[in-house]
Amino acid sequence: MAINKNSNAYIIIYTVVMVEIVGDLLAFLATSHQSNQDANVLNDQKVSIMKAFGEADANFDEVVDVCRLTGGELGVVADEAGVQSVFDLLGNRKALSEAEDGLPIFRMRKDDATKYVLPIVGKGLWGDIWGYVALQQTEDNVVITGIVMDHAGETPGLGAEIATQTVQSKFAGKALYNAEGEFAVRMQKGGAQNEHQVDAITGGTKTCDGVNAMLETSIGKYESFLRAQEVEEFACGDDCCDLADYPADGSAIVEPINEEE
Amino acid sequence: MKLSKNFTNPLAANNPVIVQILGICSALAVTVKLEPAFVMGLSVIFVTAFSNLIMSLMRNGVPSRIRIIVQLVVIATLVIVVDQFLRAYMYDVSKQLSVYVGLIITNCIVMGRVEAFALGNKPWDSFVDGVANGIGYALILVIVAFFRELFGSGTLFGFDVLSRFGYVNNSLMLFPPMALIIVGVIIWIHRSINKDLQEK
């Protein structure tokens, strides 16, 4: 053969053919495995939510209602496409953190349906942090029953500890609001100083700040709903639930979205 | 016989990790637990074997001016195949390995063997060389992970082994420097057995 393998023409043709073959191969591979991969991601989200509920062994589809909070009203999402769109939103952290309405929320069917899991999303030191927090309404507060957190690239051994059971278990039993009605749960540098706080991670302060901001903003979006529930059930009767028990000075983290009710 | 020497050489006498000191970075990162180390080992065996085989088959047609790029394309393709496969069928492991699957591309063992061996040898020899180098790498990974998981978490493949004897987990074993120390100890033992490897 008299082909000059170092001629420009040969090299260009060689590259084009090679890239074409490799591109086709990878495109085929990606599309043929897509459904399996999507199922894995979906399953992983469900497992995380069940872990936050503290019922890792229970079947998500049997015990949990997928809901959306629209204009302060909780609506159960029943159809398959709707459920899928909720999980799609969970998978898209940017859209989730920007969402103001139609917020995803998961309700446990048993235990009088007062247990909810909310998705939380924020920024750590190096990248995104996210997770799920399980909340239970009590007589006059909202209590964290479990939390699951994960991260994209926090420092191993320091910030990355937020993904461990040791750190997450410290959040259980913490009430969200203090006597003044302010959001009080946070990871405190130097150690917890009151019953709302959790020890921060030594050397992971920036990540802990990120966790605090994440909890405050993500849970804040649901605040009016969570509080309305708690007042409705225990504090008063008919239409007195105008959040009068809580400071009107704007110390609430986010404006209630169902103000006009 | 040449073939069997091709195979046994990278396992001990010319092991890519402990003699050529290649691929150390992933050896530190994925050896906290046995399972990811095992899967990482298998993935690298697959990539070294098939990149060697494919490059050896292509060796007469590759323009030498762009051969490194061609090698990279072949290796990257194989790594993506592994990554897609893990995501579809072993999601948990794929989450644990995270970026390290992608970083197989930069593992010097893979490109080193393609460049040094596959471009000058027949396909079957190259394939064997790739498998053997992959095994040589996987072997060290599994040994390191064995000690780190056993003494760091008290388990092996997730099964409880030591804590029933009252062992308290030493979390120092879980930190990356410990992997380096264990690799160092393996190199020490290996060189004291193979005296010809000792530098004067």
mmCIF file with all atom_site columns, C-alpha atoms in Angstrom, chain A residues 180-253:
data_model
loop_
_atom_site.group_PDB
_atom_site.id
_atom_site.type_symbol
_atom_site.label_atom_id
_atom_site.label_alt_id
_atom_site.label_comp_id
_atom_site.label_asym_id
_atom_site.label_entity_id
_atom_site.label_seq_id
_atom_site.pdbx_PDB_ins_code
_atom_site.Cartn_x
_atom_site.Cartn_y
_atom_site.Cartn_z
_atom_site.occupancy
_atom_site.B_iso_or_equiv
_atom_site.pdbx_formal_charge
_atom_site.auth_seq_id
_atom_site.auth_comp_id
_atom_site.auth_asym_id
_atom_site.auth_atom_id
_atom_site.pdbx_PDB_model_num
ATOM 1  C CA . GLU A 1 180 ? -39.777 34.228 69.910 1.00 0.00 ? 180 GLU A CA 1
ATOM 2  C CA . GLY A 1 181 ? -40.982 32.322 66.885 1.00 0.00 ? 181 GLY A CA 1
ATOM 3  C CA . GLU A 1 182 ? -37.696 32.635 65.023 1.00 0.00 ? 182 GLU A CA 1
ATOM 4  C CA . PHE A 1 183 ? -36.104 29.891 63.021 1.00 0.00 ? 183 PHE A CA 1
ATOM 5  C CA . ALA A 1 184 ? -33.493 28.628 65.453 1.00 0.00 ? 184 ALA A CA 1
ATOM 6  C CA . VAL A 1 185 ? -32.040 25.358 64.217 1.00 0.00 ? 185 VAL A CA 1
ATOM 7  C CA . ARG A 1 186 ? -28.429 25.789 63.170 1.00 0.00 ? 186 ARG A CA 1
ATOM 8  C CA . MET A 1 187 ? -25.029 24.169 63.384 1.00 0.00 ? 187 MET A CA 1
ATOM 9  C CA . GLN A 1 188 ? -23.253 26.295 65.991 1.00 0.00 ? 188 GLN A CA 1
ATOM 10 C CA . LYS A 1 189 ? -19.520 26.840 65.889 1.00 0.00 ? 189 LYS A CA 1
ATOM 11 C CA . GLY A 1 190 ? -18.049 26.092 69.301 1.00 0.00 ? 190 GLY A CA 1
ATOM 12 C CA . GLY A 1 191 ? -20.832 23.705 70.247 1.00 0.00 ? 191 GLY A CA 1
ATOM 13 C CA . ALA A 1 192 ? -24.583 23.863 70.685 1.00 0.00 ? 192 ALA A CA 1
ATOM 14 C CA . GLN A 1 193 ? -25.661 26.559 73.114 1.00 0.00 ? 193 GLN A CA 1
ATOM 15 C CA . ASN A 1 194 ? -29.378 25.894 73.314 1.00 0.00 ? 194 ASN A CA 1
ATOM 16 C CA . GLU A 1 195 ? -31.776 23.098 72.592 1.00 0.00 ? 195 GLU A CA 1
ATOM 17 C CA . HIS A 1 196 ? -32.295 24.227 68.990 1.00 0.00 ? 196 HIS A CA 1
ATOM 18 C CA . GLN A 1 197 ? -28.638 24.102 68.019 1.00 0.00 ? 197 GLN A CA 1
ATOM 19 C CA . VAL A 1 198 ? -26.394 21.313 66.831 1.00 0.00 ? 198 VAL A CA 1
ATOM 20 C CA . ASP A 1 199 ? -22.615 21.087 67.220 1.00 0.00 ? 199 ASP A CA 1
ATOM 21 C CA . ALA A 1 200 ? -20.850 22.334 64.106 1.00 0.00 ? 200 ALA A CA 1
ATOM 22 C CA . ILE A 1 201 ? -18.044 20.313 62.554 1.00 0.00 ? 201 ILE A CA 1
ATOM 23 C CA . THR A 1 202 ? -14.575 21.455 63.546 1.00 0.00 ? 202 THR A CA 1
ATOM 24 C CA . GLY A 1 203 ? -12.744 22.510 60.397 1.00 0.00 ? 203 GLY A CA 1
ATOM 25 C CA . GLY A 1 204 ? -15.961 22.425 58.421 1.00 0.00 ? 204 GLY A CA 1
ATOM 26 C CA . THR A 1 205 ? -17.323 25.825 59.370 1.00 0.00 ? 205 THR A CA 1
ATOM 27 C CA . LYS A 1 206 ? -18.024 27.000 55.816 1.00 0.00 ? 206 LYS A CA 1
ATOM 28 C CA . THR A 1 207 ? -19.947 23.842 55.066 1.00 0.00 ? 207 THR A CA 1
ATOM 29 C CA . CYS A 1 208 ? -21.900 24.208 58.304 1.00 0.00 ? 208 CYS A CA 1
ATOM 30 C CA . ASP A 1 209 ? -22.747 27.809 57.359 1.00 0.00 ? 209 ASP A CA 1
ATOM 31 C CA . GLY A 1 210 ? -24.009 26.396 54.086 1.00 0.00 ? 210 GLY A CA 1
ATOM 32 C CA . VAL A 1 211 ? -26.141 23.864 55.959 1.00 0.00 ? 211 VAL A CA 1
ATOM 33 C CA . ASN A 1 212 ? -27.596 26.646 58.119 1.00 0.00 ? 212 ASN A CA 1
ATOM 34 C CA . ALA A 1 213 ? -28.461 28.758 55.101 1.00 0.00 ? 213 ALA A CA 1
ATOM 35 C CA . MET A 1 214 ? -29.883 25.707 53.335 1.00 0.00 ? 214 MET A CA 1
ATOM 36 C CA . LEU A 1 215 ? -32.146 24.811 56.251 1.00 0.00 ? 215 LEU A CA 1
ATOM 37 C CA . GLU A 1 216 ? -33.304 28.357 56.754 1.00 0.00 ? 216 GLU A CA 1
ATOM 38 C CA . THR A 1 217 ? -34.163 29.154 53.134 1.00 0.00 ? 217 THR A CA 1
ATOM 39 C CA . SER A 1 218 ? -35.455 25.740 52.100 1.00 0.00 ? 218 SER A CA 1
ATOM 40 C CA . ILE A 1 219 ? -37.656 25.187 55.137 1.00 0.00 ? 219 ILE A CA 1
ATOM 41 C CA . GLY A 1 220 ? -38.567 28.905 55.131 1.00 0.00 ? 220 GLY A CA 1
ATOM 42 C CA . LYS A 1 221 ? -40.423 28.434 51.860 1.00 0.00 ? 221 LYS A CA 1
ATOM 43 C CA . TYR A 1 222 ? -42.779 26.063 53.640 1.00 0.00 ? 222 TYR A CA 1
ATOM 44 C CA . GLU A 1 223 ? -43.008 28.036 56.855 1.00 0.00 ? 223 GLU A CA 1
ATOM 45 C CA . SER A 1 224 ? -46.492 29.464 56.475 1.00 0.00 ? 224 SER A CA 1
ATOM 46 C CA . PHE A 1 225 ? -47.836 26.038 55.602 1.00 0.00 ? 225 PHE A CA 1
ATOM 47 C CA . LEU A 1 226 ? -46.100 24.308 58.497 1.00 0.00 ? 226 LEU A CA 1
ATOM 48 C CA . ARG A 1 227 ? -47.235 26.936 60.988 1.00 0.00 ? 227 ARG A CA 1
ATOM 49 C CA . ALA A 1 228 ? -50.773 27.214 59.673 1.00 0.00 ? 228 ALA A CA 1
ATOM 50 C CA . GLN A 1 229 ? -51.133 23.504 60.243 1.00 0.00 ? 229 GLN A CA 1
ATOM 51 C CA . GLU A 1 230 ? -49.870 23.671 63.765 1.00 0.00 ? 230 GLU A CA 1
ATOM 52 C CA . VAL A 1 231 ? -52.158 26.560 64.713 1.00 0.00 ? 231 VAL A CA 1
ATOM 53 C CA . GLU A 1 232 ? -55.174 25.066 63.023 1.00 0.00 ? 232 GLU A CA 1
ATOM 54 C CA . GLU A 1 233 ? -54.905 21.831 64.872 1.00 0.00 ? 233 GLU A CA 1
ATOM 55 C CA . PHE A 1 234 ? -54.200 22.931 68.381 1.00 0.00 ? 234 PHE A CA 1
ATOM 56 C CA . ALA A 1 235 ? -54.168 26.603 69.174 1.00 0.00 ? 235 ALA A CA 1
ATOM 57 C CA . CYS A 1 236 ? -57.491 27.971 68.064 1.00 0.00 ? 236 CYS A CA 1
ATOM 58 C CA . GLY A 1 237 ? -60.694 27.173 66.364 1.00 0.00 ? 237 GLY A CA 1
ATOM 59 C CA . ASP A 1 238 ? -62.114 28.794 63.286 1.00 0.00 ? 238 ASP A CA 1
ATOM 60 C CA . ASP A 1 239 ? -60.545 31.571 61.368 1.00 0.00 ? 239 ASP A CA 1
ATOM 61 C CA . CYS A 1 240 ? -58.249 32.999 63.970 1.00 0.00 ? 240 CYS A CA 1
ATOM 62 C CA . CYS A 1 241 ? -55.238 31.448 62.323 1.00 0.00 ? 241 CYS A CA 1
ATOM 63 C CA . ASP A 1 242 ? -53.773 34.727 61.161 1.00 0.00 ? 242 ASP A CA 1
ATOM 64 C CA . LEU A 1 243 ? -50.368 33.881 62.582 1.00 0.00 ? 243 LEU A CA 1
ATOM 65 C CA . ALA A 1 244 ? -51.101 36.437 65.331 1.00 0.00 ? 244 ALA A CA 1
ATOM 66 C CA . ASP A 1 245 ? -49.157 34.313 67.753 1.00 0.00 ? 245 ASP A CA 1
ATOM 67 C CA . TYR A 1 246 ? -46.034 34.997 65.813 1.00 0.00 ? 246 TYR A CA 1
ATOM 68 C CA . PRO A 1 247 ? -44.027 38.156 65.462 1.00 0.00 ? 247 PRO A CA 1
ATOM 69 C CA . ALA A 1 248 ? -45.405 40.574 62.920 1.00 0.00 ? 248 ALA A CA 1
ATOM 70 C CA . ASP A 1 249 ? -42.099 42.370 62.656 1.00 0.00 ? 249 ASP A CA 1
ATOM 71 C CA . GLY A 1 250 ? -40.955 40.309 59.727 1.00 0.00 ? 250 GLY A CA 1
ATOM 72 C CA . SER A 1 251 ? -38.688 38.109 61.775 1.00 0.00 ? 251 SER A CA 1
ATOM 73 C CA . ALA A 1 252 ? -40.195 35.231 59.861 1.00 0.00 ? 252 ALA A CA 1
ATOM 74 C CA . ILE A 1 253 ? -37.645 34.143 57.311 1.00 0.00 ? 253 ILE A CA 1
#
